[in-house]
Every structure is written in structure tokens, then in C-alpha cells.
Amino acid sequence: MKDNQISDSGFAREGDEGRYREALDYLYSRLPMFSRTGGAAYKPGLETSERLDKFFCHPHRRFRSIHIAGTNGKGSCSHTLAAMLQVQGYRTGLYTSPHLVDFRERIRVNGEMIPKEAVTDFTDRWKQSGYEGSPSFFELTMMMAFDWFARAGVEIAVIEVGMGGRLDSTNIITPEACVITNISPDHTQFLGDTLEKIAAEKAGIIKKAIPVVVGEAQGSVREVFRSVAETVGAPLTFADSPIHLMSAHRLTEGGWKCKSDLIGDFTATLAGDYQVKNINTVLCAVDMLRKTGIELSDESVRRGFAEVESLTGLRGRWTRLSEHPLVICDTGHNEAGLTSNMRQLKEIMDARHGSRLQMVVGVVADKDIEHILNILPKEASYIFCNANIPRALPAAELAKRAEAVGLSGKVIPSVKEAYSAALEEAGENDVVYVGGSTFVVADLLA
């Protein structure tokens, strides 16, 4: 097909690369982008999203949706549910953030990224629209996703919350069901300084008569969800009652061999100890979705667990890049996610007598750095780096703060150069871990 020919979706399959780059430059440079610059780009509230939605003729009303929130695990759960719906035969949209390598990872239909021509087309329409207002990067790219899903004939879309829930831009949708994975400290400067306050913000996606599954919640946090659900009249299920995942055994090659009272025996290929909780949450979500009338056969659910990465393009979740040395990268970046990762790393190191651990670590500046650093293993060798975004904490500053808690190592700002240095120092039986920030993993995989 030639560049100026039009595909079935209404866009050229191979468009003008220069125009696409101009569109991306416009989105990145003209719109405030939280993932790059942090709090200055954060715009809580739904007013702008509601105005944009009206301006673009309410595209989200042309497809059904499932809304996913939570501190950790929402990306894995979103991708897994999308994989299952896709296998079932639904034309499935998936909206997630941030992306790792390619902007278009945020917006997928049946696993395929939004075409470059669709990005260009939407951006051109926006620039010529005469809209009066200044949306953020997230607000406008969310509307791009909804617009593309409607144009592409999506039947059902899995929509991941950007931050929080109550005031998140995505909260303009009226979904078929909601999933809230868990609550732990993250973005406390925006969502609140206690778990109860954070839970209240996440619970803001709960709506009247729309069923919700909460993957993990104890004590006062559990009561926050119960209170909100009762107040708005939403059917609420906690994933620990009942527990649909009856057993999960780690496989040598990665992933889990599982048994469920819903679908019997199955294999879940996403590795990482934290995935066990995600698996159970997804199973509860499947049970909930079936009750809403969404068809999900046992075989579709099993294939979704087994093929999520190939079906949706998910990367960066306890991903093994090499076996000798063993190289693992993971996007875990807050206290809960890193605690789980470090626990699993310790198990690996305990089983590999004589092996050394190399940590290639970078963080963003607006995290609770001291808490994160105190989670990291003291016995490892470190290379401190920083992702190529303004929001990243400079590697030298990270090294200085790490030294204060007993962590020492080299400073190599470039992620790829830091990774190369770690590989040069590592023996074939050693372990290299790359992480601390989603954006460190993104730079590594780019």
C-alpha cells in the first residue's frame, strides 16, 4: 500500500513520518506532562475532561468500558483483562500510562498500537479546532484514546486510571465494572499522606449500581471502600473473600502454575511474586464481569493469563533480559512495589551461593527517596543513573543520598551506559537488577 492510500480504519498505513514527529513534539512540548515534569503538570479535576468530551461528541459513550485503579498492579491487571476480552472475540481497547518506549503503547486496539496516522490526524484536528482552553498532556491524550476507540469500532475498552481516581481525567466514563487493585503510599503530595486518604481518592471511581472489585485492603482502608460503596449503592467484592486462586507455584522458567475454582488449572506467564495477588484480583474481576453479562469463557481466561505479553505488548514486569548473567528489569517504583521486588531478589540471591548482585537504579525526584533507599539491599553493588526526563533525580544526588543510608557505588547518569557497565562487571552467575523507576526501564528498553 502506498503512503497516500487509506486503510480500512480511514488512515494511511504508512504516513508522513515527519508529520508524526511534529505531532509528538507538539504533544510533548506544548502540553504539561506529569510523567516528565511532575507536579507542575498535574491538573486534578474533571472540568477540562468533561469539556473536551463534549467538544469531541462524547466518544466514550460509543463503547463499553472497565475502569482500573490502584497503587500497584493496575497495569498488569489492565493488560491481562484486555488480553482475555480480546481472545473472547471482543474488539478490545486498552488505555494505559505511561508508555515505556513508544507513545502509541498507551492506546491499543486488539493489542495493536494506535497508527501513527491516527495520532497525526487527531493532533491536526485539535490544533485546528479553535478549542478555548489548555488541557494537560494526559487530558488530551486520553481524549485521543477515546476518539480512536470510537473510530476503530471498539466494543469494550479497559481504561487505566492515571493517578488517584476521584479527580482523575478518566473518571468521566461510566463503566460496566471497576477494579481497584490495592493501596499503598504513592503520590502522597497529591492523594494524601495516609492510606485512608489515598483509598478515598482511589474509591472515587466507584459509581452508583456499578460493581467493583477491590484486590487488597485491610483494616481502616477496607472500611473506606465499604463506606463509599454503601453510600453510592455499588455492589462491592473484596478479592480475599472468596479467594478464587487456590494455589500458585513458581515455574523455573518464570511465571506461575495455578489452580482456580473458576477456571481450573492454568499458567500465568507474568513473573514476580507480586503477580500472585494480581492473578487473584483478575480472577475476581472475571467472576464479576461474567455476572454483568460480559462473556469470558474459561479458555479465553486461561489464554489471557498465558499470552498477555504477546497479545497486548506488556513489558517491564519482572522481565528477564538475560540468563547468564541473570538480568531482571522491573517498573516497580514505590515502597510496596520495591519491597516485593527486593524480597524476591533476596530469594534468588540466597539460592545462588557465591553470586553477586549488581543494582542499576534511578528514581524520580518527587518520590519518598529515603523510604525507597532503605528498602534496597545493603550487600549489593550499585550503579546510580537517571532517566532522560526532567523529573528524574540526578544520579549524583541519588548516590549522595544513598550513601547516607549505607549504599555505595558508581555514578553513571546514562541508563544504557550504566547497564553496559554492570554487564561488564558481572560474571555469568551474577544477577543484575535494573529499576527504581518506570522511566529507567523505559530508557533501558528504548
Short mmCIF file of C-alpha atoms in Angstrom, two decimals:
data_model
loop_
_atom_site.label_atom_id
_atom_site.label_comp_id
_atom_site.label_asym_id
_atom_site.label_seq_id
_atom_site.Cartn_x
_atom_site.Cartn_y
_atom_site.Cartn_z
CA MET A 1 0.00 0.00 0.00
CA LYS A 2 1.37 3.43 -0.95
CA ASP A 3 1.80 6.24 1.56
CA ASN A 4 -1.29 8.11 0.39
CA GLN A 5 -3.57 5.10 0.32
CA ILE A 6 -6.17 4.71 3.04
CA SER A 7 -6.60 1.65 5.20
CA ASP A 8 -9.93 0.27 6.42
CA SER A 9 -9.65 2.41 9.54
CA GLY A 10 -9.67 5.57 7.43
CA PHE A 11 -6.00 6.42 7.78
CA ALA A 12 -2.93 5.79 5.66
CA ARG A 13 -0.95 2.83 6.92
CA GLU A 14 2.42 4.39 6.13
CA GLY A 15 2.13 8.10 6.64
CA ASP A 16 4.42 11.07 6.75
CA GLU A 17 6.96 10.30 9.49
CA GLY A 18 7.86 13.96 9.70
CA ARG A 19 4.27 14.99 10.41
CA TYR A 20 4.04 12.29 13.06
CA ARG A 21 7.20 13.56 14.76
CA GLU A 22 5.78 17.09 14.63
CA ALA A 23 2.59 15.85 16.29
CA LEU A 24 4.57 14.19 19.08
CA ASP A 25 6.74 17.27 19.53
CA TYR A 26 3.58 19.34 19.88
CA LEU A 27 2.08 16.97 22.46
CA TYR A 28 5.31 16.78 24.48
CA SER A 29 6.35 20.42 24.30
CA ARG A 30 3.08 22.34 24.31
CA LEU A 31 1.13 20.35 26.90
CA PRO A 32 2.05 19.96 30.58
CA MET A 33 3.17 16.32 31.05
CA PHE A 34 3.25 14.96 34.60
CA SER A 35 5.39 11.90 33.87
CA ARG A 36 8.18 14.15 32.61
CA THR A 37 7.94 17.28 34.74
CA GLY A 38 5.98 16.23 37.81
CA GLY A 39 3.61 18.27 39.94
CA ALA A 40 3.60 21.40 37.78
CA ALA A 41 1.70 19.40 35.12
CA TYR A 42 -0.80 17.80 37.49
CA LYS A 43 -4.34 19.08 36.94
CA PRO A 44 -6.83 17.45 39.30
CA GLY A 45 -10.49 17.74 38.46
CA LEU A 46 -12.89 16.70 35.73
CA GLU A 47 -13.99 20.06 34.33
CA THR A 48 -11.49 20.09 31.45
CA SER A 49 -12.08 16.42 30.63
CA GLU A 50 -15.84 16.96 30.58
CA ARG A 51 -15.47 19.98 28.30
CA LEU A 52 -13.17 18.04 25.97
CA ASP A 53 -15.56 15.11 25.99
CA LYS A 54 -18.44 17.35 24.92
CA PHE A 55 -16.24 19.05 22.32
CA PHE A 56 -15.41 15.67 20.73
CA CYS A 57 -19.06 14.46 20.90
CA HIS A 58 -18.65 12.08 23.84
CA PRO A 59 -16.66 9.30 22.11
CA HIS A 60 -16.52 7.11 25.25
CA ARG A 61 -20.29 6.61 25.01
CA ARG A 62 -19.76 4.56 21.85
CA PHE A 63 -18.09 1.64 23.63
CA ARG A 64 -18.38 -0.17 26.95
CA SER A 65 -15.54 0.15 29.43
CA ILE A 66 -13.90 -1.31 32.52
CA HIS A 67 -12.17 1.12 34.90
CA ILE A 68 -8.97 0.07 36.72
CA ALA A 69 -7.37 1.98 39.62
CA GLY A 70 -4.91 1.19 42.41
CA THR A 71 -1.40 1.92 43.57
CA ASN A 72 0.33 -1.17 42.21
CA GLY A 73 -0.76 -3.86 39.79
CA LYS A 74 -3.24 -1.85 37.76
CA GLY A 75 -1.10 -2.12 34.62
CA SER A 76 -0.74 -5.90 34.87
CA CYS A 77 -4.44 -6.33 35.65
CA SER A 78 -5.48 -4.00 32.83
CA HIS A 79 -3.38 -5.80 30.24
CA THR A 80 -4.48 -9.24 31.43
CA LEU A 81 -8.17 -8.40 31.32
CA ALA A 82 -7.74 -6.83 27.88
CA ALA A 83 -6.00 -9.99 26.66
CA MET A 84 -8.89 -12.14 27.87
CA LEU A 85 -11.53 -9.93 26.24
CA GLN A 86 -9.53 -9.91 23.02
CA VAL A 87 -9.29 -13.71 22.95
CA GLN A 88 -13.03 -13.92 23.65
CA GLY A 89 -13.59 -12.06 20.39
CA TYR A 90 -14.45 -8.58 21.60
CA ARG A 91 -12.82 -5.74 19.72
CA THR A 92 -10.91 -4.51 22.73
CA GLY A 93 -9.39 -1.13 23.52
CA LEU A 94 -6.66 -0.68 26.12
CA TYR A 95 -5.63 2.69 27.54
CA THR A 96 -2.68 2.77 29.95
CA SER A 97 0.06 5.15 31.02
CA PRO A 98 2.87 5.97 30.99
CA HIS A 99 4.43 4.36 27.93
CA LEU A 100 7.86 2.76 28.03
CA VAL A 101 9.35 3.30 24.57
CA ASP A 102 6.69 4.36 22.08
CA PHE A 103 3.97 6.92 22.83
CA ARG A 104 1.49 4.71 20.97
CA GLU A 105 1.79 1.98 23.63
CA ARG A 106 -0.76 3.98 25.62
CA ILE A 107 -3.55 3.37 23.11
CA ARG A 108 -4.13 -0.13 21.71
CA VAL A 109 -6.93 -1.93 19.90
CA ASN A 110 -6.69 -5.72 19.99
CA GLY A 111 -3.07 -5.34 21.03
CA GLU A 112 -2.14 -3.10 18.10
CA MET A 113 -0.84 0.37 18.87
CA ILE A 114 -2.76 3.34 17.51
CA PRO A 115 -1.46 4.07 13.99
CA LYS A 116 0.91 6.99 13.63
CA GLU A 117 -1.51 8.50 11.13
CA ALA A 118 -4.29 8.47 13.72
CA VAL A 119 -2.04 10.34 16.17
CA THR A 120 -1.23 12.90 13.48
CA ASP A 121 -4.85 13.21 12.40
CA PHE A 122 -6.14 13.79 15.93
CA THR A 123 -3.41 16.32 16.72
CA ASP A 124 -4.10 18.22 13.50
CA ARG A 125 -7.83 18.25 14.20
CA TRP A 126 -7.11 19.53 17.70
CA LYS A 127 -4.77 22.28 16.56
CA GLN A 128 -7.32 23.48 14.01
CA SER A 129 -10.34 23.09 16.31
CA GLY A 130 -10.40 26.51 17.90
CA TYR A 131 -10.99 24.96 21.32
CA GLU A 132 -10.64 27.52 24.06
CA GLY A 133 -8.76 26.04 26.97
CA SER A 134 -5.46 24.48 27.98
CA PRO A 135 -5.70 20.74 28.63
CA SER A 136 -2.80 18.79 30.06
CA PHE A 137 -0.94 16.14 28.10
CA PHE A 138 -2.86 13.42 29.94
CA GLU A 139 -6.26 15.05 29.37
CA LEU A 140 -5.75 15.46 25.64
CA THR A 141 -4.10 12.08 25.00
CA MET A 142 -6.90 10.40 26.96
CA MET A 143 -9.36 12.06 24.59
CA MET A 144 -7.23 10.88 21.67
CA ALA A 145 -7.62 7.34 23.00
CA PHE A 146 -11.38 7.60 23.40
CA ASP A 147 -11.71 9.17 19.95
CA TRP A 148 -9.63 6.40 18.38
CA PHE A 149 -11.53 3.65 20.17
CA ALA A 150 -14.81 5.05 18.87
CA ARG A 151 -13.48 5.41 15.30
CA ALA A 152 -11.90 1.95 15.38
CA GLY A 153 -15.14 0.24 16.37
CA VAL A 154 -14.04 -0.86 19.84
CA GLU A 155 -16.72 -2.83 21.68
CA ILE A 156 -15.20 -2.70 25.14
CA ALA A 157 -12.18 -0.83 26.50
CA VAL A 158 -10.06 -1.34 29.59
CA ILE A 159 -9.24 2.12 30.96
CA GLU A 160 -6.43 2.53 33.47
CA VAL A 161 -6.54 5.50 35.84
CA GLY A 162 -3.61 7.87 35.55
CA MET A 163 -3.41 8.93 39.20
CA GLY A 164 -5.83 8.59 42.08
CA GLY A 165 -9.36 8.15 40.80
CA ARG A 166 -11.86 10.70 42.09
CA LEU A 167 -10.33 13.62 40.19
CA ASP A 168 -8.53 11.63 37.51
CA SER A 169 -9.37 12.62 33.95
CA THR A 170 -10.60 9.13 33.11
CA ASN A 171 -13.35 9.36 35.71
CA ILE A 172 -15.75 10.84 33.17
CA ILE A 173 -16.59 7.32 31.96
CA THR A 174 -19.48 5.21 33.20
CA PRO A 175 -18.01 1.72 33.13
CA GLU A 176 -19.56 -1.72 33.27
CA ALA A 177 -17.39 -2.52 36.28
CA CYS A 178 -14.47 -1.18 38.32
CA VAL A 179 -11.34 -2.80 39.74
CA ILE A 180 -9.18 -1.23 42.47
CA THR A 181 -6.04 -3.33 42.92
CA ASN A 182 -4.57 -2.10 46.22
CA ILE A 183 -3.50 0.92 48.25
CA SER A 184 -0.01 1.90 49.36
CA PRO A 185 1.87 5.20 49.75
CA ASP A 186 2.49 6.89 46.38
CA HIS A 187 1.96 10.41 45.05
CA THR A 188 1.22 11.42 48.64
CA GLN A 189 1.66 15.12 47.81
CA PHE A 190 -1.45 14.86 45.61
CA LEU A 191 -3.51 12.00 47.03
CA GLY A 192 -2.98 12.40 50.78
CA ASP A 193 -0.49 11.47 53.45
CA THR A 194 -2.37 8.49 54.91
CA LEU A 195 -3.55 5.23 53.39
CA GLU A 196 -7.12 6.16 54.26
CA LYS A 197 -6.88 9.44 52.30
CA ILE A 198 -5.31 7.67 49.33
CA ALA A 199 -8.00 4.99 49.45
CA ALA A 200 -10.70 7.66 49.44
CA GLU A 201 -9.22 9.15 46.27
CA LYS A 202 -8.98 5.74 44.56
CA ALA A 203 -12.52 4.93 45.69
CA GLY A 204 -13.70 7.95 43.73
CA ILE A 205 -14.15 5.76 40.64
CA ILE A 206 -16.91 3.80 42.42
CA LYS A 207 -20.30 4.75 40.96
CA LYS A 208 -23.95 4.02 41.67
CA ALA A 209 -25.00 0.43 40.89
CA ILE A 210 -21.69 -0.37 39.15
CA PRO A 211 -19.94 -3.42 40.65
CA VAL A 212 -16.42 -3.05 41.98
CA VAL A 213 -13.70 -5.50 42.99
CA VAL A 214 -11.05 -4.42 45.49
CA GLY A 215 -7.98 -6.62 45.21
CA GLU A 216 -6.30 -5.95 48.53
CA ALA A 217 -7.43 -3.89 51.52
CA GLN A 218 -7.22 -4.34 55.27
CA GLY A 219 -8.45 -2.56 58.36
CA SER A 220 -9.40 1.07 58.03
CA VAL A 221 -8.64 1.08 54.29
CA ARG A 222 -11.16 -1.71 53.80
CA GLU A 223 -13.73 0.35 55.67
CA VAL A 224 -13.13 3.32 53.36
CA PHE A 225 -14.10 1.21 50.35
CA ARG A 226 -17.03 -0.36 52.16
CA SER A 227 -18.35 3.05 53.20
CA VAL A 228 -18.06 4.59 49.73
CA ALA A 229 -19.69 1.58 48.06
CA GLU A 230 -22.58 1.63 50.53
CA THR A 231 -23.04 5.37 50.14
CA VAL A 232 -23.35 5.25 46.33
CA GLY A 233 -25.07 1.86 46.18
CA ALA A 234 -22.35 -0.10 44.35
CA PRO A 235 -22.01 -3.89 44.72
CA LEU A 236 -18.60 -4.48 46.36
CA THR A 237 -16.43 -7.58 46.35
CA PHE A 238 -13.13 -7.93 48.20
CA ALA A 239 -10.83 -10.32 46.37
CA ASP A 240 -9.85 -12.08 49.59
CA SER A 241 -13.44 -13.19 50.20
CA PRO A 242 -13.72 -15.55 48.47
CA ILE A 243 -10.18 -16.22 47.20
CA HIS A 244 -10.56 -17.68 43.70
CA LEU A 245 -6.84 -18.50 43.35
CA MET A 246 -6.50 -21.80 45.19
CA SER A 247 -2.76 -22.33 44.57
CA ALA A 248 0.16 -20.79 42.68
CA HIS A 249 3.57 -22.43 42.23
CA ARG A 250 6.50 -20.58 40.71
CA LEU A 251 7.81 -22.08 37.47
CA THR A 252 11.54 -22.36 36.85
CA GLU A 253 11.25 -20.56 33.51
CA GLY A 254 9.19 -17.78 35.09
CA GLY A 255 5.51 -17.33 35.75
CA TRP A 256 3.11 -19.43 37.76
CA LYS A 257 1.31 -22.76 37.62
CA CYS A 258 -2.09 -22.05 39.13
CA LYS A 259 -5.34 -23.65 40.17
CA SER A 260 -8.62 -21.79 40.47
CA ASP A 261 -12.15 -22.70 41.44
CA LEU A 262 -13.32 -20.63 38.45
CA ILE A 263 -11.28 -21.98 35.54
CA GLY A 264 -9.33 -24.96 36.89
CA ASP A 265 -5.61 -25.32 36.13
CA PHE A 266 -3.83 -22.59 34.17
CA THR A 267 -0.45 -20.95 33.63
CA ALA A 268 0.16 -17.24 34.24
CA THR A 269 3.31 -16.06 32.49
CA LEU A 270 3.82 -12.71 34.22
CA ALA A 271 6.65 -13.27 36.70
CA GLY A 272 7.28 -11.52 40.00
CA ASP A 273 5.92 -12.53 43.38
CA TYR A 274 3.52 -9.59 43.36
CA GLN A 275 1.71 -11.14 40.40
CA VAL A 276 0.06 -13.73 42.65
CA LYS A 277 -2.14 -11.02 44.15
CA ASN A 278 -2.82 -9.61 40.70
CA ILE A 279 -3.87 -13.05 39.45
CA ASN A 280 -6.40 -13.41 42.24
CA THR A 281 -7.71 -9.88 41.62
CA VAL A 282 -8.17 -10.62 37.92
CA LEU A 283 -9.99 -13.88 38.69
CA CYS A 284 -12.40 -11.97 40.94
CA ALA A 285 -12.84 -9.40 38.17
CA VAL A 286 -13.63 -12.18 35.68
CA ASP A 287 -16.28 -13.53 38.04
CA MET A 288 -17.74 -10.03 38.38
CA LEU A 289 -17.69 -9.34 34.63
CA ARG A 290 -19.46 -12.60 33.87
CA LYS A 291 -22.25 -11.54 36.21
CA THR A 292 -22.63 -8.25 34.31
CA GLY A 293 -23.24 -10.17 31.07
CA ILE A 294 -19.75 -9.90 29.58
CA GLU A 295 -18.83 -13.29 28.13
CA LEU A 296 -15.48 -14.73 29.16
CA SER A 297 -15.04 -18.44 28.58
CA ASP A 298 -12.67 -20.48 30.73
CA GLU A 299 -10.41 -20.93 27.70
CA SER A 300 -10.31 -17.17 26.99
CA VAL A 301 -9.35 -16.51 30.61
CA ARG A 302 -6.64 -19.18 30.55
CA ARG A 303 -5.18 -17.85 27.29
CA GLY A 304 -5.28 -14.30 28.60
CA PHE A 305 -3.15 -15.29 31.59
CA ALA A 306 -0.79 -17.35 29.41
CA GLU A 307 -0.37 -14.94 26.50
CA VAL A 308 -0.83 -11.48 27.97
CA GLU A 309 2.56 -10.18 26.84
CA SER A 310 2.25 -11.31 23.22
CA LEU A 311 -1.41 -10.25 22.99
CA THR A 312 -1.02 -6.78 24.50
CA GLY A 313 2.66 -5.84 24.24
CA LEU A 314 3.14 -5.59 28.01
CA ARG A 315 6.78 -5.29 29.09
CA GLY A 316 8.79 -4.37 32.15
CA ARG A 317 7.13 -6.61 34.74
CA TRP A 318 9.93 -8.72 36.22
CA THR A 319 11.24 -9.12 32.67
CA ARG A 320 14.28 -11.38 32.22
CA LEU A 321 16.65 -9.89 29.65
CA SER A 322 19.43 -12.46 30.09
CA GLU A 323 20.14 -15.69 31.93
CA HIS A 324 23.98 -15.55 32.21
CA PRO A 325 24.21 -13.22 34.00
CA LEU A 326 20.61 -13.18 35.15
CA VAL A 327 19.26 -9.73 34.25
CA ILE A 328 15.89 -8.58 35.54
CA CYS A 329 14.19 -5.25 34.92
CA ASP A 330 11.00 -4.14 36.63
CA THR A 331 8.98 -0.94 36.69
CA GLY A 332 8.20 -1.16 40.43
CA HIS A 333 8.88 2.31 41.79
CA ASN A 334 7.14 2.85 45.10
CA GLU A 335 7.52 1.41 48.58
CA ALA A 336 5.13 -1.51 48.13
CA GLY A 337 6.34 -2.49 44.68
CA LEU A 338 10.02 -2.31 45.54
CA THR A 339 9.56 -4.16 48.84
CA SER A 340 8.06 -7.09 46.94
CA ASN A 341 10.80 -6.98 44.32
CA MET A 342 13.61 -6.87 46.87
CA ARG A 343 12.08 -9.81 48.74
CA GLN A 344 12.12 -11.85 45.55
CA LEU A 345 15.66 -10.74 44.71
CA LYS A 346 16.79 -11.92 48.13
CA GLU A 347 15.28 -15.35 47.48
CA ILE A 348 17.16 -15.53 44.19
CA MET A 349 20.44 -14.49 45.78
CA ASP A 350 20.02 -16.92 48.69
CA ALA A 351 19.67 -19.75 46.17
CA ARG A 352 22.72 -18.68 44.14
CA HIS A 353 25.61 -19.11 46.56
CA GLY A 354 28.63 -17.04 45.58
CA SER A 355 26.75 -14.85 43.11
CA ARG A 356 27.00 -11.08 43.28
CA LEU A 357 24.15 -8.62 42.89
CA GLN A 358 24.52 -5.51 40.73
CA MET A 359 21.82 -2.86 41.09
CA VAL A 360 21.30 -0.29 38.32
CA VAL A 361 18.96 2.19 39.97
CA GLY A 362 17.41 5.55 39.24
CA VAL A 363 14.39 7.35 40.71
CA VAL A 364 12.24 10.40 40.10
CA ALA A 365 12.76 13.41 42.31
CA ASP A 366 9.25 13.63 43.76
CA LYS A 367 9.25 10.19 45.39
CA ASP A 368 9.90 9.47 49.07
CA ILE A 369 13.56 8.77 48.34
CA GLU A 370 14.65 7.82 51.85
CA HIS A 371 11.96 5.16 52.23
CA ILE A 372 12.85 3.71 48.85
CA LEU A 373 16.59 3.65 49.55
CA ASN A 374 16.08 1.89 52.86
CA ILE A 375 14.31 -0.93 51.03
CA LEU A 376 17.28 -1.64 48.75
CA PRO A 377 19.82 -4.35 49.73
CA LYS A 378 22.95 -3.15 51.52
CA GLU A 379 25.11 -6.03 50.23
CA ALA A 380 24.69 -5.19 46.54
CA SER A 381 26.97 -3.15 44.30
CA TYR A 382 25.29 -0.07 42.84
CA ILE A 383 25.42 1.98 39.69
CA PHE A 384 23.29 5.09 40.11
CA CYS A 385 21.74 6.57 36.99
CA ASN A 386 18.89 8.82 35.95
CA ALA A 387 16.30 8.53 33.22
CA ASN A 388 16.38 11.11 30.45
CA ILE A 389 13.44 13.17 31.74
CA PRO A 390 13.39 16.47 33.67
CA ARG A 391 11.60 14.81 36.59
CA ALA A 392 14.46 12.37 37.25
CA LEU A 393 16.63 12.84 40.34
CA PRO A 394 20.21 13.41 39.10
CA ALA A 395 22.35 10.31 39.56
CA ALA A 396 24.96 12.17 41.63
CA GLU A 397 22.28 13.41 44.04
CA LEU A 398 20.83 9.91 44.29
CA ALA A 399 24.29 8.50 45.07
CA LYS A 400 24.82 11.10 47.78
CA ARG A 401 21.51 10.30 49.45
CA ALA A 402 22.10 6.56 49.07
CA GLU A 403 25.48 6.83 50.78
CA ALA A 404 23.74 8.34 53.80
CA VAL A 405 21.84 5.05 54.29
CA GLY A 406 24.81 2.76 53.63
CA LEU A 407 24.54 2.19 49.88
CA SER A 408 27.57 2.93 47.75
CA GLY A 409 28.53 2.62 44.13
CA LYS A 410 29.34 4.38 40.89
CA VAL A 411 27.56 7.27 39.23
CA ILE A 412 26.83 6.79 35.52
CA PRO A 413 23.93 9.06 34.56
CA SER A 414 23.01 7.36 31.26
CA VAL A 415 20.81 4.31 31.88
CA LYS A 416 22.20 2.37 28.94
CA GLU A 417 25.79 3.18 29.84
CA ALA A 418 25.13 2.20 33.45
CA TYR A 419 23.62 -1.08 32.27
CA SER A 420 26.60 -1.77 29.99
CA ALA A 421 28.97 -1.12 32.89
CA ALA A 422 27.02 -3.54 35.09
CA LEU A 423 27.22 -6.24 32.43
CA GLU A 424 30.97 -5.74 32.10
CA GLU A 425 31.45 -6.24 35.82
CA ALA A 426 29.02 -9.15 36.20
CA GLY A 427 30.10 -12.78 35.98
CA GLU A 428 27.90 -15.30 34.23
CA ASN A 429 26.43 -16.48 37.56
CA ASP A 430 25.78 -12.98 38.90
CA VAL A 431 22.49 -11.08 38.99
CA VAL A 432 21.78 -7.61 37.57
CA TYR A 433 18.63 -5.73 38.54
CA VAL A 434 17.55 -2.60 36.65
CA GLY A 435 14.78 -0.45 38.08
CA GLY A 436 13.67 2.08 40.66
CA SER A 437 11.59 3.97 38.13
CA THR A 438 9.35 3.20 35.18
CA PHE A 439 11.44 5.66 33.19
CA VAL A 440 14.72 3.87 33.93
CA VAL A 441 13.21 0.71 32.43
CA ALA A 442 11.88 2.76 29.52
CA ASP A 443 15.37 4.13 28.76
CA LEU A 444 16.84 0.64 29.01
CA LEU A 445 14.34 -0.88 26.56
CA ALA A 446 14.35 2.01 24.10
#
